[in-house]
Structure formats: structure tokens, C-alpha cells
């Protein structure tokens, strides 16, 4: 009888402990979301294929049973990683926390992060998530990164599985367009590599004013009614420029709002002589979101020769040919 009494007491203690454990599992305060992210395609940023200690804005797009969608519209997460896939963390106590135990929550994210006065406020002058900007000056990598917009959506998580994975089909993708112009010469073309390097280059026909919507990932140039195309945009002064002495090439890389243009014209002034070349061939004269277009131009004293336009990194943009004239 005494043994039975102690056995009953032990069973009661175990039952109470089990009850307490259940309560701790279902009611131990909000669980924090864990963010991991990659970028689809072979390139993640404007130039190379790695995160660069980036900041992203994360939002809840669907929360069926809680108010998470209202609470979390623009939460900053950061990484110190310089790899192609990275884990992101929020400042202590400032991340996203799951509210309901059984709720499946859907997330979206964008970069670069746009600062707001609170997690529940969207960026933009009207707090609608629409951010205006200009690509007119992108002479440094940091300036380009400021509008190299990327976006991810569709990742889901819950309190039982707190990892929000922006990878695979839910990975970040580029939302701007990229235009690369490679200038090359040789000893048989009449100009030296130094003369090509010392030349000045402009591009006519682009629209540099545009918007990015952090909630949908849509990037687009403003209409001609609200923004005019730049007649003479200096690649030499305002586009990211690199030289390759081995290949005797000079490369201008530009990040642009997706847009439809009337015509693109490259103008070069080399050794006091002015050359022009029409950059033709892109379908419907439209720079498409996520696509990268590379024109290779051979600089000759008889004129500029526009060779095939090929894809470099992002999504394939096509291959084009054209001719040039000398003024």
C-alpha cells in the first residue's frame, strides 16, 4: 500500500511536468523568424556573385490568423557574409516574431533596404512602398548598389519551423536592367589602347528617373511625361568604368530602370575625332527587368564597329549586330 502511494505520487509529478512542458511549447512567447537567402542566377549583385554585407527589408505578405501582416512591413535584416548564400539577422529584439502557434506565414523581401520610422511603415514618400530614384550617377560601385534592386517572395515559415528561406524558387532576383559596353582596339585598328582609354564616351536616349516598388518588386522608368530621356549621358563621368590592360579593353557597366527607348546612340571622341554608333537590335527597344545586355565595340580610325551583343551574368538579353559612322 505504501509502495502504491509513492508510485501514484511519482506519476502525478511526471504528469504535472509533462503538462508544464506542453504549456511551455505552446505558450512560451513569440518565436523569432530566421532568415536565409540567396539570389537566383549566376550573379547576385551589380558586379559579382556574392552578398556584400548587405541589408534587406523583410515583410509579411500573408498571415491568415494573426496581425503579423500589419506589424511587419519593413524589418531590417543584415548579413556580414560575402558568400553566394547567407544568413540574415535583425538587431536584438527588433526582428519578426511569430504570433500564433499553427499559423503558416508568407514573406517577401527586397534590397537594398530603405529606412523607415518603424517596422509597420512602408518606404516611399506616400508610405506606399514606391521608392523614386535616379541612375544618372553610377560612377562607383557603392552608388550602383544603391539602386541595384533585387526582390524575393513566396517563402513560408511558422512557429514550429521558423526558418524563412529565400532560396531556390523563392530566391532573390534582379529587377533592374544592366547595359555593358566593351570598347576594344588592336594595333591593326589604327588606335592604341591608351588613346581609347583617354577618349570620352557618351550614350544618348536613356531615361534615368524611375521607381521601385518594394512590395511587388517592380522597377520601371518614369514616363516621358514626368521624366525626359538624357540626350548626352557621359559614360566617362557617370558610369562604372574598368580597364583590362591584358585584353586592351575598356568596359562601362550601367544599371538602369527597365524602359522602352526611341534609340540608343554611342558617341566617342578619340584623338580629337568624333565617332557615333547606333546600338540596335534589342527587341522592341526595350530593356527588360532582370536582363543584361553587352555590346562589344571595336574602335577603328575608320569608325566604330558594333559587334555581337551577348549576355553577361543575369538573364540572357540577346545577341545583336550593327554598324557605326564617323563624323
mmCIF file of C-alpha atoms in Angstrom:
data_model
loop_
_atom_site.group_PDB
_atom_site.id
_atom_site.type_symbol
_atom_site.label_atom_id
_atom_site.label_comp_id
_atom_site.label_asym_id
_atom_site.label_seq_id
_atom_site.Cartn_x
_atom_site.Cartn_y
_atom_site.Cartn_z
ATOM 1 C CA UNK A 1 0.000 0.000 0.000
ATOM 2 C CA UNK A 2 2.837 2.363 0.833
ATOM 3 C CA UNK A 3 4.589 1.489 -2.439
ATOM 4 C CA UNK A 4 1.405 2.193 -4.379
ATOM 5 C CA UNK A 5 1.068 5.563 -2.677
ATOM 6 C CA UNK A 6 4.596 6.613 -3.714
ATOM 7 C CA UNK A 7 4.048 5.289 -7.244
ATOM 8 C CA UNK A 8 0.871 7.370 -7.523
ATOM 9 C CA UNK A 9 2.711 10.479 -6.316
ATOM 10 C CA UNK A 10 5.551 9.930 -8.806
ATOM 11 C CA UNK A 11 3.058 9.516 -11.629
ATOM 12 C CA UNK A 12 1.349 12.733 -10.599
ATOM 13 C CA UNK A 13 4.668 14.609 -10.612
ATOM 14 C CA UNK A 14 5.501 13.266 -14.103
ATOM 15 C CA UNK A 15 2.060 14.198 -15.369
ATOM 16 C CA UNK A 16 2.430 17.709 -13.971
ATOM 17 C CA UNK A 17 5.864 18.062 -15.561
ATOM 18 C CA UNK A 18 4.519 16.872 -18.900
ATOM 19 C CA UNK A 19 1.688 19.397 -18.629
ATOM 20 C CA UNK A 20 4.152 22.180 -17.869
ATOM 21 C CA UNK A 21 6.333 21.161 -20.824
ATOM 22 C CA UNK A 22 3.303 21.265 -23.123
ATOM 23 C CA UNK A 23 2.438 24.729 -21.855
ATOM 24 C CA UNK A 24 5.993 25.922 -22.448
ATOM 25 C CA UNK A 25 5.904 24.590 -26.030
ATOM 26 C CA UNK A 26 2.631 26.283 -26.920
ATOM 27 C CA UNK A 27 2.793 29.414 -24.797
ATOM 28 C CA UNK A 28 6.406 30.417 -24.254
ATOM 29 C CA UNK A 29 6.285 33.773 -26.040
ATOM 30 C CA UNK A 30 6.727 34.635 -29.722
ATOM 31 C CA UNK A 31 9.347 32.723 -31.725
ATOM 32 C CA UNK A 32 11.760 34.728 -33.887
ATOM 33 C CA UNK A 33 11.975 34.231 -37.649
ATOM 34 C CA UNK A 34 15.334 33.063 -39.014
ATOM 35 C CA UNK A 35 16.213 34.460 -42.463
ATOM 36 C CA UNK A 36 18.417 32.720 -45.042
ATOM 37 C CA UNK A 37 18.737 33.977 -48.609
ATOM 38 C CA UNK A 38 20.397 33.516 -51.975
ATOM 39 C CA UNK A 39 19.951 35.081 -55.405
ATOM 40 C CA UNK A 40 18.848 33.177 -58.489
ATOM 41 C CA UNK A 41 21.127 33.060 -61.489
ATOM 42 C CA UNK A 42 24.925 33.262 -61.608
ATOM 43 C CA UNK A 43 25.124 36.814 -60.239
ATOM 44 C CA UNK A 44 23.739 38.336 -57.071
ATOM 45 C CA UNK A 45 24.848 41.936 -57.082
ATOM 46 C CA UNK A 46 25.635 44.522 -59.736
ATOM 47 C CA UNK A 47 29.126 43.232 -60.460
ATOM 48 C CA UNK A 48 29.973 39.850 -58.906
ATOM 49 C CA UNK A 49 28.193 36.804 -57.485
ATOM 50 C CA UNK A 50 28.296 37.391 -53.743
ATOM 51 C CA UNK A 51 26.410 39.126 -50.978
ATOM 52 C CA UNK A 52 28.433 42.050 -49.696
ATOM 53 C CA UNK A 53 27.433 42.560 -46.055
ATOM 54 C CA UNK A 54 24.032 43.641 -47.360
ATOM 55 C CA UNK A 55 20.893 44.924 -45.659
ATOM 56 C CA UNK A 56 17.494 43.634 -46.781
ATOM 57 C CA UNK A 57 13.952 44.663 -45.914
ATOM 58 C CA UNK A 58 11.631 41.789 -44.943
ATOM 59 C CA UNK A 59 7.835 41.944 -44.833
ATOM 60 C CA UNK A 60 4.958 39.602 -44.039
ATOM 61 C CA UNK A 61 2.636 39.311 -47.037
ATOM 62 C CA UNK A 62 0.120 36.808 -45.674
ATOM 63 C CA UNK A 63 -0.761 35.848 -42.085
ATOM 64 C CA UNK A 64 -4.181 34.113 -42.012
ATOM 65 C CA UNK A 65 -4.846 34.195 -38.268
ATOM 66 C CA UNK A 66 -2.719 36.990 -36.767
ATOM 67 C CA UNK A 67 -1.859 40.639 -37.305
ATOM 68 C CA UNK A 68 1.715 39.947 -38.485
ATOM 69 C CA UNK A 69 0.969 41.405 -41.911
ATOM 70 C CA UNK A 70 0.167 44.720 -40.263
ATOM 71 C CA UNK A 71 3.021 44.583 -37.758
ATOM 72 C CA UNK A 72 5.870 43.716 -40.126
ATOM 73 C CA UNK A 73 6.052 45.705 -43.368
ATOM 74 C CA UNK A 74 9.725 46.706 -43.445
ATOM 75 C CA UNK A 75 12.013 44.935 -40.980
ATOM 76 C CA UNK A 76 15.746 45.339 -41.497
ATOM 77 C CA UNK A 77 17.884 42.201 -41.573
ATOM 78 C CA UNK A 78 21.633 42.258 -42.181
ATOM 79 C CA UNK A 79 24.427 39.870 -43.017
ATOM 80 C CA UNK A 80 28.186 40.077 -42.653
ATOM 81 C CA UNK A 81 28.626 37.347 -45.245
ATOM 82 C CA UNK A 82 30.441 37.677 -48.551
ATOM 83 C CA UNK A 83 29.162 34.402 -49.973
ATOM 84 C CA UNK A 84 26.526 33.488 -52.551
ATOM 85 C CA UNK A 85 24.110 32.313 -49.839
ATOM 86 C CA UNK A 86 23.857 33.976 -46.444
ATOM 87 C CA UNK A 87 22.035 34.071 -43.124
ATOM 88 C CA UNK A 88 20.495 37.391 -42.115
ATOM 89 C CA UNK A 89 19.788 38.626 -38.603
ATOM 90 C CA UNK A 90 17.886 41.546 -37.105
ATOM 91 C CA UNK A 91 19.049 43.702 -34.232
ATOM 92 C CA UNK A 92 18.262 42.189 -30.831
ATOM 93 C CA UNK A 93 14.546 42.381 -30.114
ATOM 94 C CA UNK A 94 13.837 44.039 -33.489
ATOM 95 C CA UNK A 95 13.135 41.038 -35.695
ATOM 96 C CA UNK A 96 9.947 39.320 -36.830
ATOM 97 C CA UNK A 97 8.190 37.128 -34.236
ATOM 98 C CA UNK A 98 5.533 34.525 -34.936
ATOM 99 C CA UNK A 99 2.271 35.149 -33.098
ATOM 100 C CA UNK A 100 0.093 32.038 -33.484
ATOM 101 C CA UNK A 101 1.314 28.510 -32.916
ATOM 102 C CA UNK A 102 -0.191 26.886 -36.017
ATOM 103 C CA UNK A 103 -0.123 29.783 -38.481
ATOM 104 C CA UNK A 104 1.703 29.428 -41.812
ATOM 105 C CA UNK A 105 3.110 32.850 -42.701
ATOM 106 C CA UNK A 106 4.285 34.057 -46.131
ATOM 107 C CA UNK A 107 7.155 36.515 -46.572
ATOM 108 C CA UNK A 108 8.734 38.793 -49.187
ATOM 109 C CA UNK A 109 11.960 40.774 -49.111
ATOM 110 C CA UNK A 110 13.907 43.314 -51.106
ATOM 111 C CA UNK A 111 17.297 45.008 -51.220
ATOM 112 C CA UNK A 112 18.862 47.438 -50.745
ATOM 113 C CA UNK A 113 16.980 48.259 -47.549
ATOM 114 C CA UNK A 114 15.094 51.566 -47.433
ATOM 115 C CA UNK A 115 14.894 53.114 -43.954
ATOM 116 C CA UNK A 116 11.535 53.975 -42.373
ATOM 117 C CA UNK A 117 10.479 55.166 -38.910
ATOM 118 C CA UNK A 118 9.011 51.816 -37.935
ATOM 119 C CA UNK A 119 8.513 48.178 -38.908
ATOM 120 C CA UNK A 120 4.863 48.764 -39.811
ATOM 121 C CA UNK A 121 5.606 51.593 -42.259
ATOM 122 C CA UNK A 122 6.419 51.055 -45.918
ATOM 123 C CA UNK A 123 9.134 53.126 -47.665
ATOM 124 C CA UNK A 124 8.275 55.870 -50.143
ATOM 125 C CA UNK A 125 7.111 59.457 -49.829
ATOM 126 C CA UNK A 126 3.498 58.241 -49.642
ATOM 127 C CA UNK A 127 4.437 55.246 -47.430
ATOM 128 C CA UNK A 128 3.140 53.021 -50.234
ATOM 129 C CA UNK A 129 6.361 51.120 -50.876
ATOM 130 C CA UNK A 130 7.180 53.027 -54.072
ATOM 131 C CA UNK A 131 10.727 54.451 -53.946
ATOM 132 C CA UNK A 132 11.783 57.052 -56.518
ATOM 133 C CA UNK A 133 15.361 57.440 -57.676
ATOM 134 C CA UNK A 134 17.824 58.235 -60.420
ATOM 135 C CA UNK A 135 20.564 56.217 -62.103
ATOM 136 C CA UNK A 136 22.243 59.317 -63.536
ATOM 137 C CA UNK A 137 25.374 58.964 -61.369
ATOM 138 C CA UNK A 138 26.749 55.452 -61.013
ATOM 139 C CA UNK A 139 30.428 56.161 -61.229
ATOM 140 C CA UNK A 140 31.264 53.976 -58.221
ATOM 141 C CA UNK A 141 30.230 50.523 -57.119
ATOM 142 C CA UNK A 142 28.573 51.860 -53.971
ATOM 143 C CA UNK A 143 26.456 54.273 -55.992
ATOM 144 C CA UNK A 144 25.326 51.435 -58.256
ATOM 145 C CA UNK A 145 24.456 49.185 -55.324
ATOM 146 C CA UNK A 146 22.120 51.877 -54.006
ATOM 147 C CA UNK A 147 19.695 51.135 -56.869
ATOM 148 C CA UNK A 148 20.624 47.580 -57.866
ATOM 149 C CA UNK A 149 17.202 46.419 -56.687
ATOM 150 C CA UNK A 150 16.523 42.743 -56.030
ATOM 151 C CA UNK A 151 13.342 41.104 -54.759
ATOM 152 C CA UNK A 152 12.181 37.753 -53.354
ATOM 153 C CA UNK A 153 8.754 36.398 -52.418
ATOM 154 C CA UNK A 154 6.825 33.255 -51.591
ATOM 155 C CA UNK A 155 8.938 31.943 -48.706
ATOM 156 C CA UNK A 156 6.871 30.495 -45.854
ATOM 157 C CA UNK A 157 7.576 29.660 -42.211
ATOM 158 C CA UNK A 158 5.786 29.060 -38.923
ATOM 159 C CA UNK A 159 6.389 28.972 -35.214
ATOM 160 C CA UNK A 160 7.179 25.277 -35.472
ATOM 161 C CA UNK A 161 9.601 25.890 -38.370
ATOM 162 C CA UNK A 162 10.950 29.420 -38.042
ATOM 163 C CA UNK A 163 13.392 29.410 -40.994
ATOM 164 C CA UNK A 164 12.350 31.793 -43.778
ATOM 165 C CA UNK A 165 14.275 30.506 -46.784
ATOM 166 C CA UNK A 166 14.626 32.857 -49.739
ATOM 167 C CA UNK A 167 16.360 30.199 -51.810
ATOM 168 C CA UNK A 168 15.569 28.035 -54.838
ATOM 169 C CA UNK A 169 12.355 29.184 -56.477
ATOM 170 C CA UNK A 170 11.941 31.841 -53.763
ATOM 171 C CA UNK A 171 15.417 33.325 -54.161
ATOM 172 C CA UNK A 172 16.133 36.973 -54.844
ATOM 173 C CA UNK A 173 16.184 38.047 -58.489
ATOM 174 C CA UNK A 174 17.324 41.219 -60.249
ATOM 175 C CA UNK A 175 14.659 43.799 -61.031
ATOM 176 C CA UNK A 176 16.740 46.399 -62.851
ATOM 177 C CA UNK A 177 18.332 46.093 -66.308
ATOM 178 C CA UNK A 178 22.056 46.109 -66.989
ATOM 179 C CA UNK A 179 23.860 47.526 -70.015
ATOM 180 C CA UNK A 180 27.540 46.781 -70.581
ATOM 181 C CA UNK A 181 29.596 48.438 -73.313
ATOM 182 C CA UNK A 182 33.028 46.937 -74.000
ATOM 183 C CA UNK A 183 35.403 49.039 -76.105
ATOM 184 C CA UNK A 184 38.366 47.293 -77.657
ATOM 185 C CA UNK A 185 41.140 48.044 -80.144
ATOM 186 C CA UNK A 186 44.294 46.494 -81.566
ATOM 187 C CA UNK A 187 47.467 47.651 -83.287
ATOM 188 C CA UNK A 188 45.833 46.980 -86.657
ATOM 189 C CA UNK A 189 42.806 49.179 -85.917
ATOM 190 C CA UNK A 190 44.642 52.484 -86.018
ATOM 191 C CA UNK A 191 44.282 53.476 -82.358
ATOM 192 C CA UNK A 192 46.382 52.459 -79.399
ATOM 193 C CA UNK A 193 44.815 51.154 -76.211
ATOM 194 C CA UNK A 194 45.958 54.330 -74.448
ATOM 195 C CA UNK A 195 44.164 56.506 -76.973
ATOM 196 C CA UNK A 196 40.970 54.529 -76.405
ATOM 197 C CA UNK A 197 41.384 54.856 -72.633
ATOM 198 C CA UNK A 198 41.853 58.601 -72.940
ATOM 199 C CA UNK A 199 38.756 59.032 -75.089
ATOM 200 C CA UNK A 200 35.424 60.359 -73.842
ATOM 201 C CA UNK A 201 32.180 58.442 -74.345
ATOM 202 C CA UNK A 202 28.532 59.379 -74.097
ATOM 203 C CA UNK A 203 25.278 57.484 -74.528
ATOM 204 C CA UNK A 204 22.113 59.146 -75.793
ATOM 205 C CA UNK A 205 18.497 58.061 -75.357
ATOM 206 C CA UNK A 206 18.249 56.674 -71.824
ATOM 207 C CA UNK A 207 15.764 57.595 -69.110
ATOM 208 C CA UNK A 208 17.443 57.675 -65.687
ATOM 209 C CA UNK A 209 14.455 58.541 -63.476
ATOM 210 C CA UNK A 210 12.349 55.688 -62.139
ATOM 211 C CA UNK A 211 10.686 53.883 -59.274
ATOM 212 C CA UNK A 212 10.946 50.600 -57.398
ATOM 213 C CA UNK A 213 8.028 49.048 -55.520
ATOM 214 C CA UNK A 214 9.311 47.114 -52.503
ATOM 215 C CA UNK A 215 6.025 45.191 -52.139
ATOM 216 C CA UNK A 216 5.853 43.860 -55.715
ATOM 217 C CA UNK A 217 9.457 44.057 -56.893
ATOM 218 C CA UNK A 218 8.519 46.154 -59.932
ATOM 219 C CA UNK A 219 11.194 48.531 -61.178
ATOM 220 C CA UNK A 220 10.417 50.869 -64.075
ATOM 221 C CA UNK A 221 11.481 54.126 -65.643
ATOM 222 C CA UNK A 222 9.144 57.062 -65.312
ATOM 223 C CA UNK A 223 7.049 58.025 -68.310
ATOM 224 C CA UNK A 224 8.243 60.672 -70.728
ATOM 225 C CA UNK A 225 5.568 62.981 -69.295
ATOM 226 C CA UNK A 226 7.311 63.001 -65.923
ATOM 227 C CA UNK A 227 10.914 62.428 -66.992
ATOM 228 C CA UNK A 228 12.895 63.198 -70.118
ATOM 229 C CA UNK A 229 15.458 60.989 -71.803
ATOM 230 C CA UNK A 230 19.043 62.138 -71.348
ATOM 231 C CA UNK A 231 20.409 63.440 -74.632
ATOM 232 C CA UNK A 232 24.066 63.125 -73.720
ATOM 233 C CA UNK A 233 24.871 60.955 -70.699
ATOM 234 C CA UNK A 234 28.604 60.765 -70.032
ATOM 235 C CA UNK A 235 29.738 57.182 -69.611
ATOM 236 C CA UNK A 236 33.198 58.532 -68.864
ATOM 237 C CA UNK A 237 31.993 60.554 -65.871
ATOM 238 C CA UNK A 238 28.905 58.728 -64.607
ATOM 239 C CA UNK A 239 29.123 55.006 -65.391
ATOM 240 C CA UNK A 240 31.263 52.416 -63.624
ATOM 241 C CA UNK A 241 34.445 52.111 -65.647
ATOM 242 C CA UNK A 242 37.068 49.346 -65.679
ATOM 243 C CA UNK A 243 40.157 48.743 -67.809
ATOM 244 C CA UNK A 244 41.735 45.447 -68.824
ATOM 245 C CA UNK A 245 45.285 46.091 -69.987
ATOM 246 C CA UNK A 246 45.778 42.464 -70.983
ATOM 247 C CA UNK A 247 42.772 42.386 -73.304
ATOM 248 C CA UNK A 248 43.182 46.070 -74.260
ATOM 249 C CA UNK A 249 39.547 46.744 -73.386
ATOM 250 C CA UNK A 250 37.654 49.478 -71.602
ATOM 251 C CA UNK A 251 34.292 48.486 -70.065
ATOM 252 C CA UNK A 252 31.373 50.647 -68.938
ATOM 253 C CA UNK A 253 28.747 48.938 -66.765
ATOM 254 C CA UNK A 254 25.419 50.655 -66.156
ATOM 255 C CA UNK A 255 22.437 49.641 -64.005
ATOM 256 C CA UNK A 256 19.226 51.078 -65.478
ATOM 257 C CA UNK A 257 15.497 51.153 -64.865
ATOM 258 C CA UNK A 258 13.649 48.821 -67.267
ATOM 259 C CA UNK A 259 12.387 51.001 -70.086
ATOM 260 C CA UNK A 260 11.469 51.389 -73.720
ATOM 261 C CA UNK A 261 13.605 53.903 -75.585
ATOM 262 C CA UNK A 262 13.431 55.511 -79.007
ATOM 263 C CA UNK A 263 17.080 54.878 -79.914
ATOM 264 C CA UNK A 264 20.442 54.345 -78.239
ATOM 265 C CA UNK A 265 23.465 56.094 -79.696
ATOM 266 C CA UNK A 266 27.053 55.744 -78.540
ATOM 267 C CA UNK A 267 29.301 58.740 -79.189
ATOM 268 C CA UNK A 268 33.074 58.568 -78.830
ATOM 269 C CA UNK A 269 35.638 61.344 -79.036
ATOM 270 C CA UNK A 270 39.100 59.856 -79.579
ATOM 271 C CA UNK A 271 42.224 61.799 -80.526
ATOM 272 C CA UNK A 272 40.035 64.775 -81.420
ATOM 273 C CA UNK A 273 37.805 62.803 -83.776
ATOM 274 C CA UNK A 274 34.108 62.161 -83.080
ATOM 275 C CA UNK A 275 32.518 58.787 -83.860
ATOM 276 C CA UNK A 276 28.919 57.650 -83.433
ATOM 277 C CA UNK A 277 27.368 54.185 -83.385
ATOM 278 C CA UNK A 278 23.735 53.115 -83.162
ATOM 279 C CA UNK A 279 23.199 50.359 -80.599
ATOM 280 C CA UNK A 280 20.489 48.493 -82.454
ATOM 281 C CA UNK A 281 18.865 45.094 -82.224
ATOM 282 C CA UNK A 282 17.315 44.835 -78.768
ATOM 283 C CA UNK A 283 13.759 43.608 -79.257
ATOM 284 C CA UNK A 284 11.199 46.423 -79.248
ATOM 285 C CA UNK A 285 13.916 48.804 -78.000
ATOM 286 C CA UNK A 286 13.079 47.585 -74.502
ATOM 287 C CA UNK A 287 15.446 46.938 -71.610
ATOM 288 C CA UNK A 288 13.725 44.147 -69.676
ATOM 289 C CA UNK A 289 13.798 43.686 -65.907
ATOM 290 C CA UNK A 290 16.490 41.198 -64.871
ATOM 291 C CA UNK A 291 18.212 41.147 -68.263
ATOM 292 C CA UNK A 292 21.789 42.166 -69.037
ATOM 293 C CA UNK A 293 22.915 43.368 -72.470
ATOM 294 C CA UNK A 294 26.563 43.596 -73.533
ATOM 295 C CA UNK A 295 27.634 45.454 -76.648
ATOM 296 C CA UNK A 296 31.200 44.949 -77.829
ATOM 297 C CA UNK A 297 32.504 47.876 -79.881
ATOM 298 C CA UNK A 298 35.779 47.855 -81.813
ATOM 299 C CA UNK A 299 37.338 51.309 -82.073
ATOM 300 C CA UNK A 300 38.877 51.930 -85.502
ATOM 301 C CA UNK A 301 40.017 55.087 -87.250
ATOM 302 C CA UNK A 302 37.514 54.256 -89.970
ATOM 303 C CA UNK A 303 34.690 54.204 -87.416
ATOM 304 C CA UNK A 304 33.205 52.196 -84.553
ATOM 305 C CA UNK A 305 32.277 48.604 -85.302
ATOM 306 C CA UNK A 306 29.460 47.267 -83.127
ATOM 307 C CA UNK A 307 29.929 43.529 -82.768
ATOM 308 C CA UNK A 308 27.552 40.946 -81.370
ATOM 309 C CA UNK A 309 25.731 41.830 -78.176
ATOM 310 C CA UNK A 310 25.822 38.942 -75.742
ATOM 311 C CA UNK A 311 24.642 38.124 -72.254
ATOM 312 C CA UNK A 312 26.814 38.646 -69.198
ATOM 313 C CA UNK A 313 25.579 37.156 -65.911
ATOM 314 C CA UNK A 314 21.918 37.981 -65.297
ATOM 315 C CA UNK A 315 19.238 36.655 -67.703
ATOM 316 C CA UNK A 316 20.008 36.308 -71.382
ATOM 317 C CA UNK A 317 19.312 39.536 -73.229
ATOM 318 C CA UNK A 318 20.153 38.520 -76.792
ATOM 319 C CA UNK A 319 22.809 38.958 -79.430
ATOM 320 C CA UNK A 320 22.904 41.924 -81.800
ATOM 321 C CA UNK A 321 25.000 43.440 -84.570
ATOM 322 C CA UNK A 322 25.317 46.918 -86.030
ATOM 323 C CA UNK A 323 27.497 49.441 -87.844
ATOM 324 C CA UNK A 324 28.960 52.825 -86.950
ATOM 325 C CA UNK A 325 29.693 56.075 -88.723
ATOM 326 C CA UNK A 326 32.379 58.695 -88.338
ATOM 327 C CA UNK A 327 31.653 62.407 -88.229
#
